[in-house]
Amino acid sequence: MAIFSQNPGIADIEQTRGLITKTFAYMVTLLIGIFTFAIISLLVIKDNVNTINDKHDEFLLRKAFDTRQENIRSHLKDNAEWGSAYKHLHKTIDLVWAWDKQNLGKSLYDNFGYEGVFVLSPEGSTRYSVLNGKLWLDDLDNWVGSATKEDLLTKLRQHNGLPVSMLTLIDSVPAIVSAAWITTGGDTTVEVLPGKPSVMVFIEKLTAPKFMAIGREAGILNVRALPYDVLSSAPNETEFTLTIKNGVVRIAWDSANPGHQMIVYLLPLMLMSVLITIAMTVILMRHIMHKARINDEHMFLLDQARLKLITSEKRFRDVSETTSDWLWETDLTLRIIWLSERFSTVTGYDNSEWTGRRLDELFPSTKDAFKDCLNREELTGQFSFKNCPYLNSQYSTAYCTLLAKFVVQCDGTVVIRGAATDVTLEVEATKRVQFLSRHDELTGLPNRYQIKEFLTGQLNKEEAKNYPFSMICLDLDKFKPVNDIFGHSTGDALLGEVSSRLQSCIRSGDFVARQGGDEFMILLADTSQPGQVEEVCQRIVQELNRPFTIDGNDVTIGVSMGIAMAPQDSNSANDLLRFADIALYQAKQSGRNRWVYYRPDMSEKLTERRRMEAELKTAIREDQLYLVYQPRFNLRTSKVDAVEALVRWQHPERGNMMPDQFISLAEETGLIINLSNWVLRKACSEAREKLPGLSVSVNISPVEFQASDVAERIKTILDDTGLEATRLEIEVTENVTLSEPEKTCQTMKALKQMGVRILIDDFGTGYASLSYLRKFQFDGLKLDKSFIFSLGDSQQNQSVVEKIIDLGKAYSMEVTAEGVETADQLSFLKENNCDEVQGYYVGKPGAISDLNLFLANY
Ligand code: C2E
Ligand code: CA
Ligand code: CA
């Protein structure tokens, strides 16, 4: 999740800009470096070029000075090695030849600029001299000094008189002094005199104009000689030092300074290119930064979009993984392009198995519907197909509801995307509900609803009048005890077996249905032939009387049937069902394995029963009931110590009604609970108030033990009325123990814990076995009156009663004999240790006032 909380976009932006700025800085530094280097190089080159140029100039100048000396020497050679000169200057000084005839005269000054022209005698003294173009005899020593003269002469001797030259300062002006022996120059006409030769000396002072001229010839400007102690002042002045005989001369000139020229042209260009480069760089930089900013913004937005996309994708993935639906995408030929992970979970197929195949191949029922959708003019919008069946990987039919839409993709292609919701359970539940609403769940037979529908259809048929049919309602006899004794699963299996036996009894076209409980219905489609119904009924009785073997138990049941016929009895489905039901009731009333045809008077009886039910409800509510009490006489104490409460109904129209006229009705309709509550409450409060010292026993119907919490009810009533629990006794028939023995056992324990005693009523008529007596631990046993009535019939009957009394004792129960009507019966019971008797002989059931009277008379 950390990825979502950070903001990498902004960091990136800074990074990119920083990077660019850094790069820019490096670039600028590099450029500055390059330019600085270039400029420095340029300056160095400039200096180098200048130096080289100056050296060259110096070389040229030196060369020029040398050439000058050489020229003087050459000139001197021409003048000195000449027979005429030898003749006129060595042997003697011939002024006419020399001066007047201008052989060594003024022209040397005028034409060649030699300031001094000397002729020295072999001894060294000046014999002839032309100074500054004037014939003026002056000693050479005065011009150059004797040392320089000696050096010059020495050097000349070393060169055997060939012209030599040297530079020397004359009056602080550099000058070339050149000397040569005056020889015949190979002129054989001139006689060579013995002795040392005379010397001719030319002196040229290198004056400023001459320096300038020398420079000009070499292409060098403003060449001049500087006194050694003068500092050069001109900025472009260059100089070198010329060592001469009697000192040094600094030769200066104006440097051409080509480096400077180069700089003048190149530096501005370079600076301009620097500026242009910088300007371009800045512009470029700004452009790049601008681009970078836009780019970064785009990147940022892209990042944001990417994050959103990731989030949305994750969300989509999570949803598609957690949802029970699977998602799909197909092209317009319905070829599956993509399936979500859930597909394999829901269908059991591998995703790869179906990718590339057609969706309507998976859901064949959608073929036409898809075709319709794809034939639309505009491929837009949504569509859905409900409950589409398909075969899953287990080859069982499952159902999906498809919801889909056309989606236009970025490239313009249209695909179909959708979700498939697995609705198998709903569809099956709906089917089941539909089935159940028309079928009986247990046997799979059609139910009452369906038979009614069928019946209505049958009645609506035109030919119904020509083909009369019959409706049979069946009720199994003795089914309830089977259920009670062997349990519900056996009961269910029995019903299943019954349904198949019933089906075997009917013809094709007939119809068997289960109404509920142990009731069935049969519709015999065509009963136009006489005796047909009889035949079927006989077969049914025969079939169902055959013992059933279920879970290893042999079970025998019977059947009662009521029959209504159309169109004879009615043409209405409701009537026919009702009439058949009424006939069945009659059949049951009249005994087992019977079938009864409906007669109109029967429905009156049934109506009567319904009315009575309503009346009983009112009776309980409006206190039309009352109690009578029958004394129970204790044979050991010879006292009445208990009474049995028996209910009566003072009916406003029918008068006094006995329990056997309404108890079974109350049991069947469930009113028994209200009735019992009423009896218990009445008996308890009357016993407390009007029967001091006596116990009271109340009859509780076995159905109550199954239907409600008897113990709780009794406790409430005891609390409300204030009767001690020990004075209350409950009478239940032994059948109470048959169904749900565990629950009954618990209820009994709870009652006994309170102190309420429990008696088995009508002992000997029901199903109780010895094991039940042991298990349920009743407090007392009331021997049914049929045993007492038959006491006088045989010895055997007496011994049965004796045995039952012994049995009761063996289980430590008090034994009460009911229906004692004679003194003989009483004495027999007394002799046989019976604990208690009850009967008309002792006392009939009566109102509480009669009872008190009776007790008083006792
Ligand atoms: P039961 O519990 O066996 O009650 C005894 C029945 O035998 C009473 O009939 C009583 O009048 C009758 N009887 C008593 N002594 C003699 C006799 O010496 N000879 C003859 N022939 N009959 C005698 P009743 O009062 O008609 O009650 C009939 C049945 O109705 C009762 O049989 C009892 O099972 C049921 N019953 C009565 N009251 C109630 C009640 O409040 N609640 C319930 N659930 N059932 C009741
Ligand atoms: Ca009783
Ligand atoms: Ca009884």
JSON list of C-alpha atoms in Angstrom, two decimals, residues 206-370:
[
{"chain": "A", "resi": 206, "resn": "LEU", "atom": "CA", "xyz": [75.03, 53.73, -38.36]},
{"chain": "A", "resi": 207, "resn": "THR", "atom": "CA", "xyz": [73.01, 56.81, -37.80]},
{"chain": "A", "resi": 208, "resn": "ALA", "atom": "CA", "xyz": [69.29, 56.79, -37.15]},
{"chain": "A", "resi": 209, "resn": "PRO", "atom": "CA", "xyz": [68.30, 57.25, -40.81]},
{"chain": "A", "resi": 210, "resn": "LYS", "atom": "CA", "xyz": [70.66, 54.45, -41.73]},
{"chain": "A", "resi": 211, "resn": "PHE", "atom": "CA", "xyz": [69.08, 52.19, -39.16]},
{"chain": "A", "resi": 212, "resn": "MET", "atom": "CA", "xyz": [65.70, 53.10, -40.55]},
{"chain": "A", "resi": 213, "resn": "ALA", "atom": "CA", "xyz": [66.93, 52.36, -44.06]},
{"chain": "A", "resi": 214, "resn": "ILE", "atom": "CA", "xyz": [68.41, 49.02, -43.04]},
{"chain": "A", "resi": 215, "resn": "GLY", "atom": "CA", "xyz": [65.07, 48.14, -41.43]},
{"chain": "A", "resi": 216, "resn": "ARG", "atom": "CA", "xyz": [63.08, 49.23, -44.44]},
{"chain": "A", "resi": 217, "resn": "GLU", "atom": "CA", "xyz": [65.19, 47.03, -46.68]},
{"chain": "A", "resi": 218, "resn": "ALA", "atom": "CA", "xyz": [64.41, 44.09, -44.40]},
{"chain": "A", "resi": 219, "resn": "GLY", "atom": "CA", "xyz": [60.79, 45.10, -44.19]},
{"chain": "A", "resi": 220, "resn": "ILE", "atom": "CA", "xyz": [61.09, 46.14, -40.57]},
{"chain": "A", "resi": 221, "resn": "LEU", "atom": "CA", "xyz": [59.81, 49.43, -39.30]},
{"chain": "A", "resi": 222, "resn": "ASN", "atom": "CA", "xyz": [61.44, 52.04, -37.18]},
{"chain": "A", "resi": 223, "resn": "VAL", "atom": "CA", "xyz": [64.68, 50.27, -36.51]},
{"chain": "A", "resi": 224, "resn": "ARG", "atom": "CA", "xyz": [66.91, 52.23, -34.17]},
{"chain": "A", "resi": 225, "resn": "ALA", "atom": "CA", "xyz": [69.74, 51.94, -31.80]},
{"chain": "A", "resi": 226, "resn": "LEU", "atom": "CA", "xyz": [69.11, 52.63, -28.18]},
{"chain": "A", "resi": 227, "resn": "PRO", "atom": "CA", "xyz": [71.70, 53.56, -25.72]},
{"chain": "A", "resi": 228, "resn": "TYR", "atom": "CA", "xyz": [72.08, 50.74, -23.37]},
{"chain": "A", "resi": 229, "resn": "ASP", "atom": "CA", "xyz": [70.70, 52.50, -20.34]},
{"chain": "A", "resi": 230, "resn": "VAL", "atom": "CA", "xyz": [67.57, 53.72, -22.03]},
{"chain": "A", "resi": 231, "resn": "LEU", "atom": "CA", "xyz": [64.50, 51.65, -21.21]},
{"chain": "A", "resi": 232, "resn": "SER", "atom": "CA", "xyz": [62.34, 50.81, -24.13]},
{"chain": "A", "resi": 233, "resn": "SER", "atom": "CA", "xyz": [59.16, 52.77, -23.87]},
{"chain": "A", "resi": 234, "resn": "ALA", "atom": "CA", "xyz": [57.07, 52.13, -26.93]},
{"chain": "A", "resi": 235, "resn": "PRO", "atom": "CA", "xyz": [54.56, 49.31, -26.35]},
{"chain": "A", "resi": 236, "resn": "ASN", "atom": "CA", "xyz": [55.26, 47.50, -29.59]},
{"chain": "A", "resi": 237, "resn": "GLU", "atom": "CA", "xyz": [58.97, 48.02, -29.38]},
{"chain": "A", "resi": 238, "resn": "THR", "atom": "CA", "xyz": [61.19, 45.03, -29.75]},
{"chain": "A", "resi": 239, "resn": "GLU", "atom": "CA", "xyz": [64.88, 44.92, -29.35]},
{"chain": "A", "resi": 240, "resn": "PHE", "atom": "CA", "xyz": [67.96, 42.82, -29.27]},
{"chain": "A", "resi": 241, "resn": "THR", "atom": "CA", "xyz": [71.38, 43.42, -28.01]},
{"chain": "A", "resi": 242, "resn": "LEU", "atom": "CA", "xyz": [74.24, 43.63, -30.38]},
{"chain": "A", "resi": 243, "resn": "THR", "atom": "CA", "xyz": [77.59, 43.10, -28.82]},
{"chain": "A", "resi": 244, "resn": "ILE", "atom": "CA", "xyz": [80.17, 45.33, -30.39]},
{"chain": "A", "resi": 245, "resn": "LYS", "atom": "CA", "xyz": [83.78, 46.05, -29.83]},
{"chain": "A", "resi": 246, "resn": "ASN", "atom": "CA", "xyz": [83.57, 48.59, -27.09]},
{"chain": "A", "resi": 247, "resn": "GLY", "atom": "CA", "xyz": [80.17, 47.88, -25.57]},
{"chain": "A", "resi": 248, "resn": "VAL", "atom": "CA", "xyz": [76.71, 46.76, -26.43]},
{"chain": "A", "resi": 249, "resn": "VAL", "atom": "CA", "xyz": [74.03, 48.33, -28.55]},
{"chain": "A", "resi": 250, "resn": "ARG", "atom": "CA", "xyz": [70.37, 47.64, -28.18]},
{"chain": "A", "resi": 251, "resn": "ILE", "atom": "CA", "xyz": [68.72, 47.49, -31.52]},
{"chain": "A", "resi": 252, "resn": "ALA", "atom": "CA", "xyz": [65.06, 48.29, -31.26]},
{"chain": "A", "resi": 253, "resn": "TRP", "atom": "CA", "xyz": [62.33, 48.28, -33.85]},
{"chain": "A", "resi": 254, "resn": "ASP", "atom": "CA", "xyz": [58.64, 48.43, -34.05]},
{"chain": "A", "resi": 255, "resn": "SER", "atom": "CA", "xyz": [57.40, 44.88, -33.94]},
{"chain": "A", "resi": 256, "resn": "ALA", "atom": "CA", "xyz": [54.92, 43.95, -36.67]},
{"chain": "A", "resi": 257, "resn": "ASN", "atom": "CA", "xyz": [53.07, 42.26, -33.78]},
{"chain": "A", "resi": 258, "resn": "PRO", "atom": "CA", "xyz": [51.23, 39.72, -35.98]},
{"chain": "A", "resi": 259, "resn": "GLY", "atom": "CA", "xyz": [49.94, 38.01, -32.85]},
{"chain": "A", "resi": 260, "resn": "HIS", "atom": "CA", "xyz": [48.20, 41.19, -31.98]},
{"chain": "A", "resi": 261, "resn": "GLN", "atom": "CA", "xyz": [46.64, 41.28, -35.43]},
{"chain": "A", "resi": 262, "resn": "MET", "atom": "CA", "xyz": [45.52, 37.73, -34.93]},
{"chain": "A", "resi": 263, "resn": "ILE", "atom": "CA", "xyz": [44.10, 38.59, -31.53]},
{"chain": "A", "resi": 264, "resn": "VAL", "atom": "CA", "xyz": [42.37, 41.63, -32.92]},
{"chain": "A", "resi": 265, "resn": "TYR", "atom": "CA", "xyz": [40.53, 39.48, -35.42]},
{"chain": "A", "resi": 266, "resn": "LEU", "atom": "CA", "xyz": [40.18, 36.24, -33.56]},
{"chain": "A", "resi": 267, "resn": "LEU", "atom": "CA", "xyz": [39.42, 37.41, -30.04]},
{"chain": "A", "resi": 268, "resn": "PRO", "atom": "CA", "xyz": [36.27, 39.32, -30.89]},
{"chain": "A", "resi": 269, "resn": "LEU", "atom": "CA", "xyz": [35.21, 36.41, -33.03]},
{"chain": "A", "resi": 270, "resn": "MET", "atom": "CA", "xyz": [35.87, 34.06, -30.21]},
{"chain": "A", "resi": 271, "resn": "LEU", "atom": "CA", "xyz": [34.18, 36.25, -27.65]},
{"chain": "A", "resi": 272, "resn": "MET", "atom": "CA", "xyz": [31.28, 36.59, -29.99]},
{"chain": "A", "resi": 273, "resn": "SER", "atom": "CA", "xyz": [31.07, 32.86, -30.39]},
{"chain": "A", "resi": 274, "resn": "VAL", "atom": "CA", "xyz": [31.29, 32.56, -26.59]},
{"chain": "A", "resi": 275, "resn": "LEU", "atom": "CA", "xyz": [28.45, 34.96, -26.25]},
{"chain": "A", "resi": 276, "resn": "ILE", "atom": "CA", "xyz": [26.48, 33.26, -28.99]},
{"chain": "A", "resi": 277, "resn": "THR", "atom": "CA", "xyz": [27.16, 29.88, -27.47]},
{"chain": "A", "resi": 278, "resn": "ILE", "atom": "CA", "xyz": [26.15, 31.10, -24.03]},
{"chain": "A", "resi": 279, "resn": "ALA", "atom": "CA", "xyz": [23.08, 32.78, -25.42]},
{"chain": "A", "resi": 280, "resn": "MET", "atom": "CA", "xyz": [22.21, 29.68, -27.41]},
{"chain": "A", "resi": 281, "resn": "THR", "atom": "CA", "xyz": [22.85, 27.50, -24.41]},
{"chain": "A", "resi": 282, "resn": "VAL", "atom": "CA", "xyz": [20.68, 29.68, -22.22]},
{"chain": "A", "resi": 283, "resn": "ILE", "atom": "CA", "xyz": [17.94, 29.65, -24.82]},
{"chain": "A", "resi": 284, "resn": "LEU", "atom": "CA", "xyz": [18.36, 25.95, -25.30]},
{"chain": "A", "resi": 285, "resn": "MET", "atom": "CA", "xyz": [18.44, 25.44, -21.58]},
{"chain": "A", "resi": 286, "resn": "ARG", "atom": "CA", "xyz": [15.32, 27.44, -21.05]},
{"chain": "A", "resi": 287, "resn": "HIS", "atom": "CA", "xyz": [13.70, 25.54, -23.85]},
{"chain": "A", "resi": 288, "resn": "ILE", "atom": "CA", "xyz": [14.86, 22.25, -22.41]},
{"chain": "A", "resi": 289, "resn": "MET", "atom": "CA", "xyz": [13.74, 23.29, -18.93]},
{"chain": "A", "resi": 290, "resn": "HIS", "atom": "CA", "xyz": [10.41, 24.30, -20.34]},
{"chain": "A", "resi": 291, "resn": "LYS", "atom": "CA", "xyz": [10.18, 21.04, -22.20]},
{"chain": "A", "resi": 292, "resn": "ALA", "atom": "CA", "xyz": [11.35, 19.20, -19.10]},
{"chain": "A", "resi": 293, "resn": "ARG", "atom": "CA", "xyz": [8.75, 20.95, -16.99]},
{"chain": "A", "resi": 294, "resn": "ILE", "atom": "CA", "xyz": [6.04, 20.04, -19.44]},
{"chain": "A", "resi": 295, "resn": "ASN", "atom": "CA", "xyz": [7.49, 16.58, -19.70]},
{"chain": "A", "resi": 296, "resn": "ASP", "atom": "CA", "xyz": [7.70, 16.32, -15.94]},
{"chain": "A", "resi": 297, "resn": "GLU", "atom": "CA", "xyz": [4.16, 17.53, -15.62]},
{"chain": "A", "resi": 298, "resn": "HIS", "atom": "CA", "xyz": [3.16, 14.96, -18.14]},
{"chain": "A", "resi": 299, "resn": "MET", "atom": "CA", "xyz": [5.16, 12.38, -16.29]},
{"chain": "A", "resi": 300, "resn": "PHE", "atom": "CA", "xyz": [3.54, 13.45, -13.06]},
{"chain": "A", "resi": 301, "resn": "LEU", "atom": "CA", "xyz": [0.10, 13.25, -14.58]},
{"chain": "A", "resi": 302, "resn": "LEU", "atom": "CA", "xyz": [1.07, 9.99, -16.19]},
{"chain": "A", "resi": 303, "resn": "ASP", "atom": "CA", "xyz": [2.25, 8.70, -12.83]},
{"chain": "A", "resi": 304, "resn": "GLN", "atom": "CA", "xyz": [-0.96, 9.84, -11.24]},
{"chain": "A", "resi": 305, "resn": "ALA", "atom": "CA", "xyz": [-2.92, 8.20, -14.00]},
{"chain": "A", "resi": 306, "resn": "ARG", "atom": "CA", "xyz": [-0.78, 5.10, -13.68]},
{"chain": "A", "resi": 307, "resn": "LEU", "atom": "CA", "xyz": [-1.38, 5.01, -9.92]},
{"chain": "A", "resi": 308, "resn": "LYS", "atom": "CA", "xyz": [-5.06, 5.49, -10.48]},
{"chain": "A", "resi": 309, "resn": "LEU", "atom": "CA", "xyz": [-4.95, 2.77, -13.07]},
{"chain": "A", "resi": 310, "resn": "ILE", "atom": "CA", "xyz": [-3.09, 0.46, -10.71]},
{"chain": "A", "resi": 311, "resn": "THR", "atom": "CA", "xyz": [-5.58, 1.23, -7.94]},
{"chain": "A", "resi": 312, "resn": "SER", "atom": "CA", "xyz": [-8.48, 0.77, -10.26]},
{"chain": "A", "resi": 313, "resn": "GLU", "atom": "CA", "xyz": [-7.01, -2.39, -11.69]},
{"chain": "A", "resi": 314, "resn": "LYS", "atom": "CA", "xyz": [-6.37, -3.73, -8.22]},
{"chain": "A", "resi": 315, "resn": "ARG", "atom": "CA", "xyz": [-9.88, -2.80, -7.21]},
{"chain": "A", "resi": 316, "resn": "PHE", "atom": "CA", "xyz": [-11.21, -4.49, -10.30]},
{"chain": "A", "resi": 317, "resn": "ARG", "atom": "CA", "xyz": [-9.12, -7.55, -9.64]},
{"chain": "A", "resi": 318, "resn": "ASP", "atom": "CA", "xyz": [-10.17, -7.71, -5.99]},
{"chain": "A", "resi": 319, "resn": "VAL", "atom": "CA", "xyz": [-13.78, -7.27, -6.89]},
{"chain": "A", "resi": 320, "resn": "SER", "atom": "CA", "xyz": [-13.62, -9.78, -9.71]},
{"chain": "A", "resi": 321, "resn": "GLU", "atom": "CA", "xyz": [-11.90, -12.25, -7.39]},
{"chain": "A", "resi": 322, "resn": "THR", "atom": "CA", "xyz": [-14.22, -11.80, -4.45]},
{"chain": "A", "resi": 323, "resn": "THR", "atom": "CA", "xyz": [-17.47, -11.53, -6.32]},
{"chain": "A", "resi": 324, "resn": "SER", "atom": "CA", "xyz": [-19.34, -14.72, -6.94]},
{"chain": "A", "resi": 325, "resn": "ASP", "atom": "CA", "xyz": [-19.84, -13.58, -10.53]},
{"chain": "A", "resi": 326, "resn": "TRP", "atom": "CA", "xyz": [-17.39, -14.38, -13.28]},
{"chain": "A", "resi": 327, "resn": "LEU", "atom": "CA", "xyz": [-16.60, -11.77, -15.87]},
{"chain": "A", "resi": 328, "resn": "TRP", "atom": "CA", "xyz": [-16.08, -12.24, -19.58]},
{"chain": "A", "resi": 329, "resn": "GLU", "atom": "CA", "xyz": [-15.25, -10.46, -22.79]},
{"chain": "A", "resi": 330, "resn": "THR", "atom": "CA", "xyz": [-15.98, -11.58, -26.34]},
{"chain": "A", "resi": 331, "resn": "ASP", "atom": "CA", "xyz": [-15.53, -10.13, -29.80]},
{"chain": "A", "resi": 332, "resn": "LEU", "atom": "CA", "xyz": [-18.54, -9.58, -32.03]},
{"chain": "A", "resi": 333, "resn": "THR", "atom": "CA", "xyz": [-18.47, -13.20, -33.16]},
{"chain": "A", "resi": 334, "resn": "LEU", "atom": "CA", "xyz": [-18.96, -14.09, -29.46]},
{"chain": "A", "resi": 335, "resn": "ARG", "atom": "CA", "xyz": [-15.50, -15.65, -29.36]},
{"chain": "A", "resi": 336, "resn": "ILE", "atom": "CA", "xyz": [-14.30, -15.44, -25.76]},
{"chain": "A", "resi": 337, "resn": "ILE", "atom": "CA", "xyz": [-11.30, -13.15, -25.42]},
{"chain": "A", "resi": 338, "resn": "TRP", "atom": "CA", "xyz": [-10.99, -13.06, -21.67]},
{"chain": "A", "resi": 339, "resn": "LEU", "atom": "CA", "xyz": [-12.44, -14.79, -18.60]},
{"chain": "A", "resi": 340, "resn": "SER", "atom": "CA", "xyz": [-11.97, -13.79, -14.97]},
{"chain": "A", "resi": 341, "resn": "GLU", "atom": "CA", "xyz": [-10.45, -16.16, -12.42]},
{"chain": "A", "resi": 342, "resn": "ARG", "atom": "CA", "xyz": [-13.85, -16.94, -10.94]},
{"chain": "A", "resi": 343, "resn": "PHE", "atom": "CA", "xyz": [-14.87, -18.70, -14.15]},
{"chain": "A", "resi": 344, "resn": "SER", "atom": "CA", "xyz": [-13.01, -21.85, -13.26]},
{"chain": "A", "resi": 345, "resn": "THR", "atom": "CA", "xyz": [-14.31, -21.80, -9.66]},
{"chain": "A", "resi": 346, "resn": "VAL", "atom": "CA", "xyz": [-17.92, -21.47, -10.76]},
{"chain": "A", "resi": 347, "resn": "THR", "atom": "CA", "xyz": [-17.97, -23.70, -13.83]},
{"chain": "A", "resi": 348, "resn": "GLY", "atom": "CA", "xyz": [-15.18, -26.10, -12.96]},
{"chain": "A", "resi": 349, "resn": "TYR", "atom": "CA", "xyz": [-13.61, -25.60, -16.40]},
{"chain": "A", "resi": 350, "resn": "ASP", "atom": "CA", "xyz": [-10.10, -24.32, -16.93]},
{"chain": "A", "resi": 351, "resn": "ASN", "atom": "CA", "xyz": [-10.12, -20.75, -18.30]},
{"chain": "A", "resi": 352, "resn": "SER", "atom": "CA", "xyz": [-7.86, -21.81, -21.15]},
{"chain": "A", "resi": 353, "resn": "GLU", "atom": "CA", "xyz": [-10.34, -24.49, -22.14]},
{"chain": "A", "resi": 354, "resn": "TRP", "atom": "CA", "xyz": [-12.92, -21.86, -23.08]},
{"chain": "A", "resi": 355, "resn": "THR", "atom": "CA", "xyz": [-10.83, -18.89, -24.17]},
{"chain": "A", "resi": 356, "resn": "GLY", "atom": "CA", "xyz": [-11.15, -18.69, -27.95]},
{"chain": "A", "resi": 357, "resn": "ARG", "atom": "CA", "xyz": [-14.40, -20.64, -28.02]},
{"chain": "A", "resi": 358, "resn": "ARG", "atom": "CA", "xyz": [-17.80, -19.12, -28.49]},
{"chain": "A", "resi": 359, "resn": "LEU", "atom": "CA", "xyz": [-19.86, -17.98, -25.53]},
{"chain": "A", "resi": 360, "resn": "ASP", "atom": "CA", "xyz": [-23.07, -19.29, -27.06]},
{"chain": "A", "resi": 361, "resn": "GLU", "atom": "CA", "xyz": [-21.40, -22.67, -27.25]},
{"chain": "A", "resi": 362, "resn": "LEU", "atom": "CA", "xyz": [-21.28, -22.63, -23.46]},
{"chain": "A", "resi": 363, "resn": "PHE", "atom": "CA", "xyz": [-24.83, -21.25, -23.23]},
{"chain": "A", "resi": 364, "resn": "PRO", "atom": "CA", "xyz": [-26.59, -22.83, -26.22]},
{"chain": "A", "resi": 365, "resn": "SER", "atom": "CA", "xyz": [-29.95, -21.38, -25.16]},
{"chain": "A", "resi": 366, "resn": "THR", "atom": "CA", "xyz": [-28.66, -17.83, -25.70]},
{"chain": "A", "resi": 367, "resn": "LYS", "atom": "CA", "xyz": [-27.83, -18.36, -29.38]},
{"chain": "A", "resi": 368, "resn": "ASP", "atom": "CA", "xyz": [-30.90, -16.63, -30.78]},
{"chain": "A", "resi": 369, "resn": "ALA", "atom": "CA", "xyz": [-30.98, -13.93, -28.16]},
{"chain": "A", "resi": 370, "resn": "PHE", "atom": "CA", "xyz": [-27.35, -13.05, -28.90]}
]
